[in-house]
Amino acid sequence: MDFEFTDEQNMLRDTVRSVLTRHYTHERRATIVASDPGWDPQVWSTFAEIGLLGLMIPADDGGLEAGPIEAMLVQEELGRALAPEPVLDLALIPGALITQAGSAQQRKQLLPEIAGGERRPVFAHVEPGMRRPSAQINSRATRDGDSWQVTGRKHPVASGDSADQFIVSAALPDGGTGLFLVEPTDPGVTVAEFRTHDGRRGADLTFDGANAEPLGAPVDASDAIAAIIVTTQAALGAEAVGAMAEALRLTTEYLRTRKQFGVPLRSFQTLAHRAADMYVSLELATSMSLYASISLADGIADPMIAARAKLRIGRSGRHIGQEVIQMHGGIGMTAEHPVGHYTARLTAIEHTLGDSGDHLRYLAAHVGDHQLAEI
């Protein structure tokens, strides 16, 4: 199998890296994250101009019609730069979901605006107490003639504070889980914004009989929801790989330049061995991220594959995050140095859509589904 990226994919990665290098230093990122809305609208517009926001949208609907591999490369660069722009939450995932489940009219109306950066919907699915997300939720949709209302709570909703439209999952009266479009300003909608420990933002959404428009037909969308969860897990894994790679680069550079007892830290064999172990963890995570993305590119949205990737990437992220701080010493814990921020982001990703323990339990529960190899 050929694992080399195409010229177009390499060009996409290099373009994203160039944009982020021009716009972000550690100091400027800290300023942007501390101000409203927590990301740079100018960078968002640039992403729209180069087609980044329409990666998962068909060309007929104004997008680039790329695929999971391209999305993985973009997410890696966003993770490498620790860029706060909610590309995944407010463009890639809602674009893919509307493409898959929306009606022809909804696609025509919504998708070009998402690709152009003019509309920012968010998928509101996770509910309080949901350790590992599934299509089974407590929110309910009720019908009154031709009108629909949604009642329930969604928390946490990543980047929900910046969304101008919600794609809400809710149980249908006749069974199954449907998808509905809800406007944030409508009566019955309460949006409570909050900040996360990694500098990002989110929202706690409450719906009390809020008016809702079915996304597509009001039918069971459990398969679409399950597929988009797997896609999100793979994309977050790719972002984590980018963050790990940059954290490791910063650490090896520190070991080369920082001196102790008159010699560089890299001269100490124990530190060199620990850096080598970090590299092994990064390579394992990179391989699993590529595996998950290639599976999606082949049309396989397998939660088992996603769980394997999430478990490996989560373990690698924790290992690298802890080591980069320890090797930097006290400065690694300060807000002025980037490695602590990379570790915070890796921790947040590890706890999103189920942590390593949740996915390990899921895999263990399905061990019996596999055949034993007899020698």
Short mmCIF file of C-alpha atoms in Angstrom, two decimals:
data_model
loop_
_atom_site.label_atom_id
_atom_site.label_comp_id
_atom_site.label_asym_id
_atom_site.label_seq_id
_atom_site.Cartn_x
_atom_site.Cartn_y
_atom_site.Cartn_z
CA MET A 1 0.00 0.00 0.00
CA ASP A 2 1.25 3.49 -0.89
CA PHE A 3 1.32 5.74 2.17
CA GLU A 4 2.84 8.73 0.37
CA PHE A 5 0.70 11.86 0.11
CA THR A 6 -0.12 13.28 -3.30
CA ASP A 7 1.30 16.57 -4.53
CA GLU A 8 -2.09 18.21 -3.97
CA GLN A 9 -2.25 16.94 -0.38
CA ASN A 10 1.27 18.15 0.36
CA MET A 11 0.38 21.52 -1.15
CA LEU A 12 -2.71 21.76 1.07
CA ARG A 13 -0.67 20.96 4.18
CA ASP A 14 2.05 23.47 3.25
CA THR A 15 -0.54 26.18 2.55
CA VAL A 16 -2.21 25.73 5.92
CA ARG A 17 1.16 25.73 7.68
CA SER A 18 2.16 28.92 5.86
CA VAL A 19 -1.06 30.71 6.85
CA LEU A 20 -0.73 29.70 10.50
CA THR A 21 2.97 30.60 10.63
CA ARG A 22 2.20 34.09 9.33
CA HIS A 23 -0.63 34.71 11.78
CA TYR A 24 0.42 32.98 14.99
CA THR A 25 3.20 33.19 17.51
CA HIS A 26 2.78 31.94 21.05
CA GLU A 27 2.34 35.50 22.30
CA ARG A 28 -0.24 36.46 19.66
CA ARG A 29 -2.18 33.26 20.25
CA ALA A 30 -2.40 34.08 23.96
CA THR A 31 -3.81 37.51 23.09
CA ILE A 32 -6.38 36.08 20.66
CA VAL A 33 -7.53 33.36 23.06
CA ALA A 34 -8.00 35.89 25.87
CA SER A 35 -10.14 38.20 23.71
CA ASP A 36 -13.54 37.64 22.11
CA PRO A 37 -14.53 35.44 20.34
CA GLY A 38 -11.42 33.43 21.28
CA TRP A 39 -10.23 33.01 17.68
CA ASP A 40 -9.21 35.32 14.84
CA PRO A 41 -11.97 36.26 12.34
CA GLN A 42 -9.28 37.32 9.87
CA VAL A 43 -7.74 33.84 9.92
CA TRP A 44 -11.25 32.38 9.55
CA SER A 45 -11.79 34.49 6.42
CA THR A 46 -8.45 33.36 5.04
CA PHE A 47 -9.41 29.74 5.64
CA ALA A 48 -12.64 30.35 3.71
CA GLU A 49 -10.73 31.96 0.82
CA ILE A 50 -8.42 28.98 0.38
CA GLY A 51 -11.32 26.54 0.64
CA LEU A 52 -10.44 25.04 4.00
CA LEU A 53 -13.93 25.38 5.48
CA GLY A 54 -15.44 23.47 2.55
CA LEU A 55 -13.17 20.43 2.65
CA MET A 56 -16.03 18.07 3.53
CA ILE A 57 -18.57 19.76 1.22
CA PRO A 58 -19.20 18.60 -2.40
CA ALA A 59 -18.02 20.84 -5.21
CA ASP A 60 -21.61 21.26 -6.46
CA ASP A 61 -22.45 22.83 -3.08
CA GLY A 62 -19.53 25.25 -3.06
CA GLY A 63 -16.94 23.06 -1.34
CA LEU A 64 -13.64 21.43 -2.25
CA GLU A 65 -15.00 17.89 -2.07
CA ALA A 66 -11.84 16.59 -0.45
CA GLY A 67 -11.87 13.75 2.03
CA PRO A 68 -10.74 12.42 5.43
CA ILE A 69 -7.04 12.36 4.46
CA GLU A 70 -7.08 16.06 3.58
CA ALA A 71 -9.03 16.82 6.75
CA MET A 72 -6.43 14.88 8.75
CA LEU A 73 -3.59 16.95 7.26
CA VAL A 74 -5.40 20.19 8.05
CA GLN A 75 -6.15 19.09 11.61
CA GLU A 76 -2.51 18.14 12.16
CA GLU A 77 -1.41 21.63 11.16
CA LEU A 78 -4.02 23.24 13.40
CA GLY A 79 -2.74 21.10 16.27
CA ARG A 80 0.88 21.89 15.45
CA ALA A 81 0.16 25.64 15.63
CA LEU A 82 -2.29 25.25 18.53
CA ALA A 83 -4.62 27.40 16.43
CA PRO A 84 -7.90 28.21 18.22
CA GLU A 85 -10.06 28.54 15.08
CA PRO A 86 -12.99 26.08 15.42
CA VAL A 87 -12.62 24.63 11.91
CA LEU A 88 -13.69 21.16 12.96
CA ASP A 89 -16.63 22.21 15.14
CA LEU A 90 -18.14 24.96 12.99
CA ALA A 91 -17.26 23.89 9.44
CA LEU A 92 -15.99 20.36 8.78
CA ILE A 93 -18.38 18.37 10.98
CA PRO A 94 -21.59 20.36 10.30
CA GLY A 95 -20.69 20.49 6.60
CA ALA A 96 -20.32 16.71 6.46
CA LEU A 97 -23.50 16.16 8.47
CA ILE A 98 -25.65 18.46 6.34
CA THR A 99 -24.19 16.89 3.19
CA GLN A 100 -25.20 13.46 4.42
CA ALA A 101 -28.58 14.14 6.04
CA GLY A 102 -29.88 17.46 4.69
CA SER A 103 -32.52 17.92 2.03
CA ALA A 104 -31.60 19.31 -1.39
CA GLN A 105 -32.97 22.72 -0.41
CA GLN A 106 -31.09 22.77 2.90
CA ARG A 107 -27.86 21.76 1.21
CA LYS A 108 -28.27 24.48 -1.40
CA GLN A 109 -28.96 27.10 1.25
CA LEU A 110 -26.54 26.12 4.03
CA LEU A 111 -23.47 24.49 2.51
CA PRO A 112 -22.21 27.39 0.35
CA GLU A 113 -22.49 29.70 3.36
CA ILE A 114 -20.50 27.28 5.53
CA ALA A 115 -17.78 26.94 2.90
CA GLY A 116 -17.67 30.73 2.56
CA GLY A 117 -17.32 31.25 6.31
CA GLU A 118 -20.63 33.11 6.50
CA ARG A 119 -22.51 30.49 8.53
CA ARG A 120 -21.23 28.64 11.59
CA PRO A 121 -23.50 25.78 12.66
CA VAL A 122 -22.46 23.33 15.37
CA PHE A 123 -23.52 19.73 16.04
CA ALA A 124 -25.10 19.59 19.52
CA HIS A 125 -25.24 15.94 20.53
CA VAL A 126 -23.29 15.18 23.71
CA GLU A 127 -25.36 15.29 26.90
CA PRO A 128 -24.42 15.46 30.61
CA GLY A 129 -23.19 12.15 31.97
CA MET A 130 -22.49 10.69 28.52
CA ARG A 131 -19.12 9.01 28.96
CA ARG A 132 -18.83 7.59 25.48
CA PRO A 133 -21.23 9.16 22.95
CA SER A 134 -23.76 7.13 21.01
CA ALA A 135 -26.98 7.78 19.10
CA GLN A 136 -29.02 7.12 22.27
CA ILE A 137 -29.85 10.43 23.96
CA ASN A 138 -32.40 11.91 26.39
CA SER A 139 -33.45 14.98 24.40
CA ARG A 140 -36.91 14.64 22.87
CA ALA A 141 -38.58 15.96 19.74
CA THR A 142 -42.36 16.41 19.64
CA ARG A 143 -44.61 17.17 16.69
CA ASP A 144 -47.61 19.48 16.50
CA GLY A 145 -49.03 19.33 13.00
CA ASP A 146 -46.27 20.45 10.67
CA SER A 147 -44.24 22.01 13.50
CA TRP A 148 -41.55 20.40 15.62
CA GLN A 149 -40.23 21.30 19.07
CA VAL A 150 -37.12 20.07 20.87
CA THR A 151 -36.69 19.69 24.63
CA GLY A 152 -33.47 18.66 26.35
CA ARG A 153 -29.96 19.68 27.32
CA LYS A 154 -26.70 19.45 25.39
CA HIS A 155 -23.46 19.85 27.32
CA PRO A 156 -20.65 20.31 26.56
CA VAL A 157 -20.94 21.72 23.04
CA ALA A 158 -17.47 22.67 21.83
CA SER A 159 -17.45 26.12 20.17
CA GLY A 160 -21.18 26.38 20.79
CA ASP A 161 -20.68 29.96 21.99
CA SER A 162 -19.63 31.00 18.46
CA ALA A 163 -22.33 29.08 16.58
CA ASP A 164 -25.16 30.85 14.77
CA GLN A 165 -27.18 27.65 14.32
CA PHE A 166 -27.51 24.35 16.18
CA ILE A 167 -27.87 20.89 14.65
CA VAL A 168 -29.58 19.11 17.54
CA SER A 169 -30.08 15.37 17.96
CA ALA A 170 -33.34 14.35 19.61
CA ALA A 171 -35.36 11.18 20.07
CA LEU A 172 -38.29 10.89 17.67
CA PRO A 173 -41.84 10.11 18.89
CA ASP A 174 -41.94 6.83 16.97
CA GLY A 175 -38.42 5.75 17.88
CA GLY A 176 -34.98 6.49 16.56
CA THR A 177 -32.96 9.68 16.74
CA GLY A 178 -33.58 12.61 14.43
CA LEU A 179 -31.61 15.75 13.59
CA PHE A 180 -33.09 19.24 13.83
CA LEU A 181 -31.99 22.78 13.03
CA VAL A 182 -32.55 25.22 15.89
CA GLU A 183 -31.81 28.96 15.96
CA PRO A 184 -29.94 30.25 19.05
CA THR A 185 -32.14 33.34 19.35
CA ASP A 186 -35.48 31.51 19.28
CA PRO A 187 -37.67 31.32 22.43
CA GLY A 188 -37.00 28.24 24.50
CA VAL A 189 -33.24 28.25 23.80
CA THR A 190 -30.77 29.06 26.57
CA VAL A 191 -27.05 29.34 25.80
CA ALA A 192 -24.64 29.37 28.75
CA GLU A 193 -21.09 30.03 27.60
CA PHE A 194 -17.99 28.77 29.41
CA ARG A 195 -14.22 28.50 28.98
CA THR A 196 -12.22 25.30 29.09
CA HIS A 197 -8.85 24.67 30.75
CA ASP A 198 -7.09 24.52 27.36
CA GLY A 199 -8.13 28.06 26.43
CA ARG A 200 -11.03 27.06 24.20
CA ARG A 201 -14.72 27.85 24.69
CA GLY A 202 -17.99 26.02 24.63
CA ALA A 203 -21.65 26.23 25.56
CA ASP A 204 -24.21 24.51 27.75
CA LEU A 205 -27.43 24.45 25.71
CA THR A 206 -30.92 24.01 27.13
CA PHE A 207 -33.97 23.57 24.88
CA ASP A 208 -37.46 23.96 26.33
CA GLY A 209 -39.97 23.39 23.57
CA ALA A 210 -37.75 25.26 21.10
CA ASN A 211 -38.95 25.45 17.50
CA ALA A 212 -37.01 23.06 15.29
CA GLU A 213 -36.73 22.28 11.60
CA PRO A 214 -35.92 18.66 10.67
CA LEU A 215 -32.59 18.25 8.91
CA GLY A 216 -33.79 16.35 5.89
CA ALA A 217 -36.71 14.06 6.67
CA PRO A 218 -37.68 13.48 10.32
CA VAL A 219 -36.41 9.90 10.28
CA ASP A 220 -33.92 7.91 12.30
CA ALA A 221 -30.45 9.33 11.67
CA SER A 222 -28.57 7.03 14.05
CA ASP A 223 -26.24 5.75 11.33
CA ALA A 224 -25.33 9.29 10.25
CA ILE A 225 -24.74 10.29 13.88
CA ALA A 226 -22.55 7.25 14.55
CA ALA A 227 -20.50 7.98 11.42
CA ILE A 228 -20.00 11.64 12.31
CA ILE A 229 -18.85 10.68 15.82
CA VAL A 230 -16.20 8.40 14.31
CA THR A 231 -15.19 11.18 11.92
CA THR A 232 -14.86 13.64 14.80
CA GLN A 233 -12.74 11.22 16.83
CA ALA A 234 -10.40 10.70 13.87
CA ALA A 235 -10.10 14.46 13.28
CA LEU A 236 -9.33 15.15 16.94
CA GLY A 237 -6.74 12.39 16.85
CA ALA A 238 -5.03 14.07 13.92
CA GLU A 239 -5.00 17.38 15.78
CA ALA A 240 -3.43 15.63 18.76
CA VAL A 241 -0.71 14.18 16.53
CA GLY A 242 0.17 17.67 15.30
CA ALA A 243 0.29 18.98 18.87
CA MET A 244 2.49 16.07 19.99
CA ALA A 245 4.90 16.59 17.08
CA GLU A 246 5.40 20.26 17.89
CA ALA A 247 5.69 19.63 21.63
CA LEU A 248 8.38 17.04 20.94
CA ARG A 249 10.19 19.42 18.56
CA LEU A 250 10.22 22.17 21.19
CA THR A 251 11.57 19.73 23.77
CA THR A 252 14.39 18.35 21.64
CA GLU A 253 15.38 21.91 20.76
CA TYR A 254 15.42 22.74 24.48
CA LEU A 255 17.63 19.72 25.19
CA ARG A 256 20.07 20.87 22.52
CA THR A 257 20.36 24.45 23.76
CA ARG A 258 19.86 24.28 27.53
CA LYS A 259 23.05 23.57 29.46
CA GLN A 260 23.56 21.99 32.86
CA PHE A 261 26.99 21.54 34.45
CA GLY A 262 28.46 23.19 31.36
CA VAL A 263 27.10 20.67 28.81
CA PRO A 264 23.82 20.50 26.81
CA LEU A 265 21.03 18.49 28.41
CA ARG A 266 21.03 16.15 25.42
CA SER A 267 24.40 14.85 26.67
CA PHE A 268 22.65 13.09 29.56
CA GLN A 269 21.83 9.57 28.45
CA THR A 270 18.67 9.26 30.54
CA LEU A 271 17.14 12.34 28.92
CA ALA A 272 18.12 11.11 25.47
CA HIS A 273 16.40 7.77 26.15
CA ARG A 274 13.26 9.50 27.38
CA ALA A 275 13.19 11.68 24.25
CA ALA A 276 13.52 8.54 22.14
CA ASP A 277 10.56 6.98 23.97
CA MET A 278 8.53 10.10 23.21
CA TYR A 279 9.38 9.72 19.53
CA VAL A 280 8.14 6.11 19.63
CA SER A 281 4.87 7.26 21.20
CA LEU A 282 4.48 9.89 18.48
CA GLU A 283 5.06 7.35 15.71
CA LEU A 284 2.51 4.96 17.21
CA ALA A 285 -0.07 7.76 17.42
CA THR A 286 0.70 8.93 13.88
CA SER A 287 0.21 5.44 12.49
CA MET A 288 -3.13 4.98 14.25
CA SER A 289 -4.33 8.41 13.11
CA LEU A 290 -3.48 7.54 9.52
CA TYR A 291 -5.21 4.16 9.93
CA ALA A 292 -8.40 5.82 11.13
CA SER A 293 -8.36 8.38 8.31
CA ILE A 294 -7.64 5.80 5.60
CA SER A 295 -10.55 3.70 6.88
CA LEU A 296 -12.87 6.69 6.62
CA ALA A 297 -11.54 7.42 3.12
CA ASP A 298 -12.50 3.85 2.20
CA GLY A 299 -16.04 4.46 3.47
CA ILE A 300 -15.57 2.51 6.71
CA ALA A 301 -16.84 4.41 9.77
CA ASP A 302 -16.06 1.68 12.28
CA PRO A 303 -16.36 2.60 15.99
CA MET A 304 -13.95 -0.23 16.78
CA ILE A 305 -11.23 1.36 14.65
CA ALA A 306 -12.02 4.75 16.17
CA ALA A 307 -11.72 3.31 19.69
CA ARG A 308 -8.35 1.72 18.89
CA ALA A 309 -7.05 5.00 17.50
CA LYS A 310 -8.47 7.03 20.38
CA LEU A 311 -6.89 4.72 22.96
CA ARG A 312 -3.44 4.79 21.36
CA ILE A 313 -3.45 8.52 20.67
CA GLY A 314 -4.72 9.27 24.17
CA ARG A 315 -1.96 7.24 25.78
CA SER A 316 0.69 8.81 23.56
CA GLY A 317 -0.63 12.29 24.28
CA ARG A 318 -0.50 11.75 28.02
CA HIS A 319 3.01 10.31 27.84
CA ILE A 320 4.39 13.12 25.69
CA GLY A 321 2.53 15.84 27.59
CA GLN A 322 3.91 14.72 30.93
CA GLU A 323 7.43 14.28 29.61
CA VAL A 324 7.74 17.64 27.84
CA ILE A 325 6.77 19.45 31.04
CA GLN A 326 9.15 17.41 33.18
CA MET A 327 12.05 17.94 30.78
CA HIS A 328 11.46 21.69 30.70
CA GLY A 329 11.26 21.85 34.47
CA GLY A 330 9.40 24.68 36.17
CA ILE A 331 9.18 26.81 33.04
CA GLY A 332 7.04 24.13 31.42
CA MET A 333 4.25 24.92 33.89
CA THR A 334 4.17 28.64 33.16
CA ALA A 335 1.66 30.40 30.90
CA GLU A 336 4.56 32.09 29.11
CA HIS A 337 5.94 28.84 27.68
CA PRO A 338 4.02 26.91 25.01
CA VAL A 339 4.62 23.30 26.14
CA GLY A 340 2.13 23.60 28.99
CA HIS A 341 -0.51 24.80 26.53
CA TYR A 342 0.17 21.86 24.24
CA THR A 343 -0.25 19.50 27.17
CA ALA A 344 -3.52 21.17 28.15
CA ARG A 345 -4.86 20.76 24.62
CA LEU A 346 -3.77 17.11 24.48
CA THR A 347 -5.53 16.50 27.79
CA ALA A 348 -8.72 18.12 26.51
CA ILE A 349 -8.68 16.03 23.33
CA GLU A 350 -8.08 12.87 25.35
CA HIS A 351 -11.25 13.57 27.37
CA THR A 352 -13.43 14.47 24.38
CA LEU A 353 -15.87 11.82 23.11
CA GLY A 354 -14.68 9.32 25.69
CA ASP A 355 -11.27 9.09 27.34
CA SER A 356 -8.75 6.27 27.03
CA GLY A 357 -10.38 4.31 29.84
CA ASP A 358 -13.81 4.48 28.21
CA HIS A 359 -12.46 3.21 24.91
CA LEU A 360 -10.43 0.49 26.59
CA ARG A 361 -13.58 -0.78 28.28
CA TYR A 362 -15.42 -0.66 24.95
CA LEU A 363 -12.71 -2.69 23.24
CA ALA A 364 -12.54 -5.18 26.11
CA ALA A 365 -16.30 -5.71 25.96
CA HIS A 366 -16.00 -6.66 22.27
CA VAL A 367 -13.04 -9.01 22.51
CA GLY A 368 -15.40 -11.93 21.99
CA ASP A 369 -16.43 -10.54 18.61
CA HIS A 370 -13.08 -11.51 17.13
CA GLN A 371 -11.99 -14.94 16.01
CA LEU A 372 -8.95 -16.50 17.64
CA ALA A 373 -5.94 -17.22 15.47
CA GLU A 374 -4.94 -20.86 15.82
CA ILE A 375 -1.36 -21.95 15.13
#
